[in-house]
Tab-separated table of C-alpha atoms in Angstrom:
chain	number	residue	atom	x	y	z
L	1	MET	CA	220.644	132.118	-200.994
L	2	SER	CA	220.222	128.432	-200.976
L	3	GLN	CA	217.580	126.874	-199.052
L	4	GLY	CA	218.551	123.264	-199.631
L	5	PHE	CA	219.013	122.779	-195.689
L	6	ALA	CA	215.719	123.946	-194.921
L	7	SER	CA	213.841	120.628	-195.427
L	8	LYS	CA	216.544	119.165	-193.096
L	9	VAL	CA	215.097	119.877	-189.695
L	10	ALA	CA	216.918	119.230	-186.717
L	11	ALA	CA	215.191	119.533	-183.342
L	12	VAL	CA	218.381	121.028	-181.827
L	13	THR	CA	221.121	122.754	-183.883
L	14	ILE	CA	224.280	123.053	-181.782
L	15	ILE	CA	226.739	126.026	-182.769
L	16	GLY	CA	230.151	124.758	-181.943
L	17	GLY	CA	231.667	121.437	-181.753
L	18	GLY	CA	233.985	121.486	-178.812
L	19	PRO	CA	233.644	119.493	-175.608
L	20	ALA	CA	230.741	121.393	-174.436
L	21	GLY	CA	228.875	121.229	-177.848
L	22	ALA	CA	229.788	117.488	-178.405
L	23	ALA	CA	228.671	116.692	-174.729
L	24	THR	CA	225.479	118.309	-175.267
L	25	ALA	CA	224.973	116.277	-178.562
L	26	LEU	CA	225.774	113.206	-177.071
L	27	ASN	CA	223.285	113.349	-174.194
L	28	LEU	CA	220.831	114.583	-176.580
L	29	ALA	CA	221.307	111.611	-178.637
L	30	ALA	CA	220.710	109.557	-175.744
L	31	ARG	CA	217.573	110.978	-175.032
L	32	GLY	CA	216.181	110.347	-178.360
L	33	VAL	CA	216.691	114.262	-179.567
L	34	LEU	CA	217.633	114.616	-183.190
L	35	CYS	CA	220.434	117.115	-183.468
L	36	LEU	CA	222.901	118.779	-185.584
L	37	VAL	CA	226.279	120.133	-184.901
L	38	ILE	CA	227.725	123.072	-186.672
L	39	GLU	CA	231.454	123.567	-186.428
L	40	ALA	CA	233.398	126.103	-188.261
L	41	GLN	CA	236.753	123.984	-188.004
L	42	ALA	CA	237.407	121.356	-190.582
L	43	ILE	CA	239.352	119.122	-188.210
L	44	CYS	CA	239.695	119.117	-184.359
L	45	GLN	CA	242.144	121.671	-183.463
L	46	GLY	CA	244.682	121.622	-180.317
L	47	LYS	CA	243.510	123.703	-177.389
L	48	ILE	CA	244.894	125.204	-174.402
L	49	GLY	CA	243.292	123.759	-171.279
L	50	GLU	CA	244.540	119.841	-170.774
L	51	VAL	CA	243.817	118.985	-167.213
L	52	LEU	CA	240.961	116.802	-166.401
L	53	THR	CA	240.778	116.705	-162.519
L	54	PRO	CA	239.744	113.631	-160.723
L	55	ASN	CA	236.462	115.148	-159.430
L	56	MET	CA	235.180	114.880	-163.060
L	57	LEU	CA	235.718	111.078	-163.401
L	58	PRO	CA	232.268	109.871	-162.092
L	59	LEU	CA	230.365	112.130	-164.846
L	60	LEU	CA	232.591	110.569	-167.449
L	61	HIS	CA	231.526	107.375	-166.332
L	62	LYS	CA	228.090	108.446	-166.510
L	63	MET	CA	228.637	109.742	-170.140
L	64	GLY	CA	230.344	106.690	-171.098
L	65	LEU	CA	233.208	108.897	-171.842
L	66	SER	CA	235.940	106.750	-169.849
L	67	LYS	CA	236.929	104.829	-172.511
L	68	LEU	CA	238.135	107.936	-174.588
L	69	ILE	CA	240.880	108.306	-172.301
L	70	ASP	CA	243.629	106.240	-174.175
L	71	ASN	CA	246.499	105.755	-171.494
L	72	SER	CA	249.198	105.511	-174.295
L	73	ILE	CA	248.363	109.122	-175.506
L	74	ASN	CA	247.006	110.855	-172.459
L	75	LEU	CA	249.311	111.187	-169.397
L	76	PRO	CA	248.042	110.831	-165.699
L	77	ALA	CA	247.991	113.913	-163.584
L	78	TYR	CA	248.865	113.149	-159.658
L	79	GLY	CA	248.179	117.105	-158.417
L	80	ASN	CA	249.515	120.480	-158.444
L	81	ARG	CA	253.050	121.415	-157.693
L	82	CYS	CA	252.843	125.224	-156.450
L	83	ILE	CA	254.901	128.335	-155.518
L	84	TRP	CA	251.959	130.451	-154.209
L	85	GLY	CA	252.000	132.720	-151.478
L	86	SER	CA	255.561	131.973	-150.153
L	87	ASP	CA	258.985	130.999	-151.809
L	88	ARG	CA	258.635	127.547	-150.779
L	89	PRO	CA	257.103	125.076	-153.084
L	90	PHE	CA	254.222	122.564	-151.856
L	91	GLU	CA	252.078	119.882	-153.614
L	92	ARG	CA	248.414	119.165	-153.474
L	93	LEU	CA	247.980	115.572	-154.351
L	94	PHE	CA	244.802	113.993	-155.789
L	95	ILE	CA	245.643	111.098	-153.539
L	96	THR	CA	243.556	112.406	-150.830
L	97	GLN	CA	240.357	112.606	-153.041
L	98	THR	CA	238.034	109.688	-153.597
L	99	ASN	CA	239.438	109.359	-157.264
L	100	ASN	CA	242.919	109.665	-156.730
L	101	GLN	CA	244.314	110.573	-160.432
L	102	GLY	CA	243.245	113.061	-163.080
L	103	TRP	CA	244.571	113.368	-166.799
L	104	HIS	CA	246.402	115.665	-168.813
L	105	LEU	CA	244.700	115.205	-171.867
L	106	ASN	CA	245.728	115.135	-175.638
L	107	ARG	CA	243.035	117.641	-176.483
L	108	VAL	CA	243.162	116.720	-180.170
L	109	ASP	CA	242.816	113.069	-179.554
L	110	PHE	CA	240.149	113.309	-176.911
L	111	GLU	CA	237.959	115.724	-179.167
L	112	GLN	CA	238.229	113.505	-182.308
L	113	LYS	CA	237.116	110.506	-180.385
L	114	LEU	CA	234.274	112.651	-178.591
L	115	SER	CA	232.903	113.925	-181.738
L	116	GLN	CA	233.132	110.337	-183.393
L	117	LEU	CA	231.323	108.980	-180.565
L	118	THR	CA	228.421	111.567	-181.269
L	119	ILE	CA	228.303	110.587	-184.768
L	120	ASP	CA	228.209	106.939	-184.072
L	121	ARG	CA	225.288	107.662	-181.777
L	122	GLY	CA	223.351	109.171	-184.818
L	123	VAL	CA	224.375	112.962	-184.486
L	124	LYS	CA	224.999	114.619	-187.635
L	125	TRP	CA	227.864	117.233	-188.015
L	126	LEU	CA	228.697	119.938	-190.541
L	127	ARG	CA	232.158	120.873	-190.660
L	128	SER	CA	233.751	123.931	-192.043
L	129	CYS	CA	230.558	125.449	-191.525
L	130	ARG	CA	229.998	128.911	-190.278
L	131	PHE	CA	227.241	130.322	-188.367
L	132	LEU	CA	226.370	133.719	-189.693
L	133	LYS	CA	222.953	134.841	-187.979
L	134	ALA	CA	219.540	133.363	-186.312
L	135	ASN	CA	215.875	134.479	-186.578
L	136	TYR	CA	213.332	133.177	-184.340
L	137	SER	CA	209.650	133.415	-185.554
L	138	GLN	CA	206.651	131.288	-184.526
L	139	GLY	CA	208.317	128.898	-182.277
L	140	GLU	CA	211.247	128.010	-185.034
L	141	TRP	CA	214.621	129.197	-185.735
L	142	TRP	CA	215.940	130.058	-189.300
L	143	VAL	CA	219.520	129.901	-189.142
L	144	LYS	CA	221.833	131.370	-191.855
L	145	LEU	CA	225.088	129.517	-192.700
L	146	ARG	CA	227.884	129.526	-194.808
L	147	TYR	CA	228.853	126.094	-196.076
L	148	ARG	CA	231.158	125.124	-198.941
L	149	GLY	CA	231.094	128.686	-200.256
L	150	LYS	CA	227.462	129.280	-200.287
L	151	GLN	CA	225.055	130.642	-197.761
L	152	HIS	CA	222.337	128.308	-196.728
L	153	LEU	CA	219.309	128.335	-194.509
L	154	LEU	CA	218.645	125.927	-192.055
L	155	LYS	CA	215.296	125.452	-189.802
L	156	THR	CA	215.569	124.251	-186.301
L	157	LYS	CA	213.178	124.291	-183.115
L	158	PHE	CA	216.284	125.008	-180.509
L	159	LEU	CA	219.584	126.569	-180.789
L	160	VAL	CA	222.548	125.900	-178.470
L	161	ASP	CA	225.518	128.427	-178.140
L	162	ALA	CA	228.800	126.280	-177.671
L	163	THR	CA	231.024	128.857	-179.117
L	164	GLY	CA	233.081	129.421	-176.102
L	165	ARG	CA	233.848	132.903	-174.822
L	166	ARG	CA	232.989	134.348	-178.448
L	167	GLY	CA	229.542	133.472	-177.877
L	168	GLN	CA	228.627	133.785	-181.398
L	169	LEU	CA	225.010	133.186	-181.131
L	170	THR	CA	224.427	135.215	-178.067
L	171	ARG	CA	226.195	138.175	-179.507
L	172	ASN	CA	223.890	138.128	-182.445
L	173	LEU	CA	220.924	137.813	-180.343
L	174	GLY	CA	222.465	140.858	-178.406
L	175	ILE	CA	222.520	139.182	-175.032
L	176	ALA	CA	224.651	141.213	-172.608
L	177	ARG	CA	227.944	139.564	-171.465
L	178	LYS	CA	229.598	140.485	-168.017
L	179	HIS	CA	233.327	140.592	-167.803
L	180	TYR	CA	234.972	140.659	-164.138
L	181	ASP	CA	238.530	141.116	-165.287
L	182	HIS	CA	240.849	141.163	-168.236
L	183	LEU	CA	242.895	138.295	-167.730
L	184	VAL	CA	244.995	136.665	-170.632
L	185	GLY	CA	247.137	133.456	-171.240
L	186	LEU	CA	250.190	133.638	-173.248
L	187	ALA	CA	250.634	130.007	-174.209
L	188	CYS	CA	253.686	128.474	-175.883
L	189	TYR	CA	254.530	124.797	-176.524
L	190	PHE	CA	258.137	123.569	-176.129
L	191	SER	CA	259.516	120.044	-177.567
L	192	LEU	CA	262.052	118.398	-175.278
L	193	ALA	CA	264.332	115.516	-176.382
L	194	ASP	CA	263.890	114.092	-172.720
L	195	THR	CA	261.269	114.566	-170.431
L	196	THR	CA	261.944	112.027	-167.709
L	197	HIS	CA	262.726	114.391	-165.288
L	198	ILE	CA	259.405	116.014	-165.528
L	199	PRO	CA	256.880	114.888	-162.775
L	200	HIS	CA	253.199	114.399	-163.987
L	201	PHE	CA	251.970	117.497	-161.833
L	202	THR	CA	250.242	120.702	-162.978
L	203	HIS	CA	253.030	123.320	-162.086
L	204	ILE	CA	251.706	126.544	-160.972
L	205	GLU	CA	253.790	129.421	-160.000
L	206	ALA	CA	252.941	132.983	-158.850
L	207	VAL	CA	255.350	136.092	-159.811
L	208	PRO	CA	254.947	139.811	-159.640
L	209	ASP	CA	252.599	140.429	-162.480
L	210	GLY	CA	250.752	137.375	-162.689
L	211	TRP	CA	251.118	133.601	-162.517
L	212	TRP	CA	252.522	130.794	-164.669
L	213	TYR	CA	250.883	127.348	-165.455
L	214	ALA	CA	253.053	124.590	-166.894
L	215	ALA	CA	252.311	121.029	-167.581
L	216	LEU	CA	253.848	117.819	-169.477
L	217	LEU	CA	252.080	116.411	-172.253
L	218	SER	CA	252.438	113.042	-173.896
L	219	ASP	CA	254.574	113.893	-177.138
L	220	ARG	CA	257.441	115.153	-175.017
L	221	ARG	CA	255.772	118.543	-175.269
L	222	VAL	CA	255.532	121.166	-172.296
L	223	ILE	CA	252.905	123.831	-172.576
L	224	THR	CA	253.545	126.901	-170.484
L	225	VAL	CA	251.170	129.678	-170.247
L	226	PHE	CA	251.735	132.959	-168.424
L	227	MET	CA	248.609	134.710	-167.004
L	228	THR	CA	248.198	138.338	-166.747
L	229	ASP	CA	245.880	141.131	-167.384
L	230	GLY	CA	245.857	142.403	-170.895
L	231	ASP	CA	246.983	145.983	-170.231
L	232	LEU	CA	249.807	144.526	-168.155
L	233	CYS	CA	251.161	142.429	-170.902
L	234	SER	CA	254.130	143.988	-172.430
L	235	GLN	CA	255.193	143.684	-176.002
L	236	SER	CA	258.274	141.902	-175.109
L	237	MET	CA	256.333	138.810	-173.505
L	238	GLN	CA	254.821	138.281	-176.943
L	239	GLN	CA	258.262	137.723	-178.611
L	240	MET	CA	260.107	134.607	-177.851
L	241	ALA	CA	263.114	136.393	-176.408
L	242	GLY	CA	261.155	138.164	-173.724
L	243	TYR	CA	258.868	134.956	-172.854
L	244	TRP	CA	262.128	132.792	-172.312
L	245	GLN	CA	263.648	135.461	-170.272
L	246	LYS	CA	260.254	135.612	-168.241
L	247	ILE	CA	260.351	131.836	-167.794
L	248	GLN	CA	264.044	132.078	-166.567
L	249	ARG	CA	263.019	134.595	-163.752
L	250	THR	CA	260.885	131.838	-162.505
L	251	GLN	CA	261.686	129.252	-159.550
L	252	LEU	CA	259.743	126.321	-160.347
L	253	ILE	CA	258.836	126.635	-164.051
L	254	LYS	CA	262.405	126.995	-165.231
L	255	THR	CA	263.336	123.729	-163.799
L	256	LEU	CA	261.223	121.968	-166.254
L	257	PHE	CA	263.734	122.718	-168.821
L	258	PRO	CA	267.142	121.225	-169.000
L	259	SER	CA	268.994	124.459	-169.763
L	260	GLU	CA	268.854	127.942	-170.148
L	261	ILE	CA	269.054	127.555	-173.995
L	262	PRO	CA	265.240	127.640	-175.242
L	263	PRO	CA	264.087	124.272	-176.496
L	264	VAL	CA	262.448	123.958	-179.954
L	265	VAL	CA	259.097	125.851	-180.065
L	266	ASN	CA	255.824	124.811	-181.566
L	267	ARG	CA	253.442	127.501	-183.371
L	268	GLY	CA	255.138	130.272	-181.219
L	269	ILE	CA	253.233	132.320	-178.636
L	270	VAL	CA	249.603	132.428	-178.725
L	271	THR	CA	247.510	134.923	-176.563
L	272	GLN	CA	243.971	133.898	-175.675
L	273	PRO	CA	241.203	135.543	-173.353
L	274	ALA	CA	240.965	133.719	-170.053
L	275	SER	CA	238.798	136.318	-167.828
L	276	THR	CA	236.066	135.350	-165.636
L	277	SER	CA	232.760	136.169	-167.439
L	278	CYS	CA	229.386	135.334	-167.845
L	279	LEU	CA	225.937	135.983	-169.797
L	280	SER	CA	223.271	138.153	-168.100
L	281	SER	CA	221.097	134.981	-168.832
L	282	PRO	CA	222.469	131.760	-170.185
L	283	VAL	CA	218.853	130.575	-171.489
L	284	GLY	CA	215.934	132.366	-173.841
L	285	GLN	CA	213.221	131.610	-176.013
L	286	GLY	CA	214.386	128.659	-177.834
L	287	TRP	CA	217.749	128.799	-177.144
L	288	LEU	CA	220.512	128.188	-174.077
L	289	ALA	CA	224.140	128.646	-173.949
L	290	VAL	CA	226.653	125.808	-172.625
L	291	GLY	CA	230.277	125.907	-171.702
L	292	ASP	CA	232.337	128.955	-171.778
L	293	ALA	CA	229.535	130.570	-173.891
L	294	ALA	CA	227.675	130.598	-170.785
L	295	PHE	CA	230.233	130.848	-167.925
L	296	ALA	CA	234.072	131.279	-168.481
L	297	TYR	CA	236.239	130.805	-165.728
L	298	ASP	CA	239.618	131.754	-164.495
L	299	PRO	CA	241.885	128.897	-165.056
L	300	ILE	CA	243.276	129.043	-161.466
L	301	SER	CA	239.916	127.055	-161.001
L	302	SER	CA	240.857	123.967	-163.315
L	303	TYR	CA	237.083	123.829	-164.272
L	304	GLY	CA	237.926	124.127	-168.020
L	305	ILE	CA	237.346	121.031	-169.957
L	306	GLY	CA	235.443	119.364	-166.817
L	307	SER	CA	233.033	122.118	-166.550
L	308	ALA	CA	232.565	122.217	-170.541
L	309	LEU	CA	231.442	118.567	-170.276
L	310	GLY	CA	229.282	118.875	-167.211
L	311	SER	CA	227.430	121.906	-168.667
L	312	GLY	CA	226.658	119.934	-171.880
L	313	TYR	CA	225.231	117.032	-169.815
L	314	TYR	CA	222.839	119.454	-167.822
L	315	ALA	CA	222.038	121.342	-170.780
L	316	ALA	CA	220.952	118.216	-172.753
L	317	GLN	CA	218.579	117.239	-169.919
L	318	ALA	CA	217.031	120.479	-169.734
L	319	ILE	CA	216.479	120.763	-173.688
L	320	ALA	CA	215.157	117.113	-173.729
L	321	ASP	CA	212.581	117.952	-170.651
L	322	HIS	CA	211.677	121.063	-172.549
L	323	LEU	CA	210.927	119.446	-176.185
L	324	ILE	CA	209.691	116.129	-175.076
L	325	ASN	CA	208.299	116.367	-171.923
L	326	GLN	CA	207.086	119.981	-172.397
L	327	ARG	CA	208.304	120.851	-168.840
L	328	LEU	CA	208.143	124.657	-168.306
L	329	GLU	CA	210.713	124.589	-165.417
L	330	ALA	CA	213.231	122.723	-167.413
L	331	LEU	CA	215.355	125.874	-168.944
L	332	PRO	CA	214.731	127.961	-165.681
L	333	ALA	CA	216.385	124.866	-163.628
L	334	TYR	CA	219.292	124.796	-165.955
L	335	GLN	CA	219.829	128.340	-165.461
L	336	MET	CA	219.559	128.092	-161.613
L	337	VAL	CA	221.856	125.175	-161.411
L	338	THR	CA	224.606	126.891	-163.640
L	339	GLU	CA	224.174	130.237	-162.053
L	340	GLY	CA	224.502	128.573	-158.591
L	341	ALA	CA	227.627	126.971	-159.440
L	342	PHE	CA	229.237	130.209	-160.944
L	343	ASN	CA	228.269	132.127	-157.902
L	344	LYS	CA	229.962	129.600	-155.531
L	345	TYR	CA	233.115	130.018	-157.849
L	346	LEU	CA	233.086	133.556	-157.614
L	347	ALA	CA	233.070	133.270	-153.936
L	348	ARG	CA	236.424	131.183	-153.897
L	349	LEU	CA	238.016	133.199	-156.582
L	350	ARG	CA	239.284	136.257	-154.342
L	351	PRO	CA	240.250	133.917	-151.447
L	352	GLN	CA	242.652	132.101	-153.693
L	353	TYR	CA	244.380	135.166	-154.685
L	354	LEU	CA	244.454	136.643	-151.246
L	355	GLN	CA	246.750	133.744	-150.406
L	356	GLU	CA	249.646	135.437	-152.355
L	357	GLN	CA	250.412	138.587	-150.319
L	358	ARG	CA	253.947	139.047	-151.404
L	359	TRP	CA	253.202	141.655	-154.584
L	360	ARG	CA	250.118	143.033	-153.065
L	361	ASP	CA	251.038	146.451	-154.086
L	362	ARG	CA	251.427	145.330	-157.757
L	363	PRO	CA	248.594	146.159	-160.028
L	364	PHE	CA	247.774	142.538	-160.952
L	365	TRP	CA	247.421	141.299	-157.317
L	366	GLN	CA	246.264	144.553	-155.914
L	367	ARG	CA	243.112	144.382	-158.266
L	368	ARG	CA	242.297	140.740	-157.254
L	369	HIS	CA	242.556	141.829	-153.589
L	370	GLN	CA	240.032	144.246	-153.714
L	371	SER	CA	236.906	143.850	-151.875
L	372	ASP	CA	234.724	143.917	-154.675
L	373	PHE	CA	236.561	141.676	-156.971
L	374	ALA	CA	234.474	138.928	-158.566
L	375	CYS	CA	231.510	140.983	-156.984
L	376	GLN	CA	231.604	143.871	-159.536
L	377	TRP	CA	231.635	143.274	-163.372
L	378	ILE	CA	233.626	145.650	-166.076
L	379	ASN	CA	233.040	146.762	-169.534
């Protein structure tokens, strides 16, 4: 076991370099806190969840991130076009909001620029580095990592779990996670020769066994995601023939494609968890969780990347106040604010699904119409 890292003490070590982890690092750097980001991937990977809604723009300005949105790479988003609750399409435009335009982000470009900005601000990164285990003793963490084929020990004062729904740190610590449903998303990227006919909206359509999400991306690709419960996901839907056939049965989503012949597919169909879940507590002695590692939202909420950035901002303030100013209330305040936001989300989730009554006897919708949906958690 190499202890070559032991002498390299960072006040805060962040496990996970996605938007939540990078935002935490960036705002810690602004408070003068030395931190290190541990990221398992060698390079930024494309991720599902491209929509940045207008209500997040003030936070982007506050964090100095507005300049990361390159107009030539990211597409403007003007609202949602939906079929939900009836067969008649309707639009919800951002123009009615204070900030009347959102973005469909190129996630790779955005995350590359975000991580580089943190590096420019003095944050150290270890890529291709895997978290293995953490032990807390006498006010310090000893973290076991695998880096460049060897195991290393790193000493740090505070740990942040920014590993998304996997919650690698919190699972290691034995922190319970509550799940409210079994939602999964089956995503597929299609390349089109011409996308001029596709408006810059997020397209959402309810169907008997779930709902669809689709959006145009800047590189003439269209992402489609079918949301359903894991136990309702047929094997045929995980094959391109069945997936494309399902698209052809939609009213709105199929209009994004110029013909009934499937276009070029990038990377095939990827299935990812999309359930609502949360930790029994997002903070503990010498650690906290941010982003999806703390609270994971149903994609129908469009919280996604915006929630990750916001969570990172407030986590950094709490950590800095805890370490620098010795404020005992800092971490409990972070817990109160984040749990409060999550509870407000839960209160809105069932009413959103109740708007769709056409298939109330089908399992997917029946589950979400139950009076205790989003009030009780499941194993």
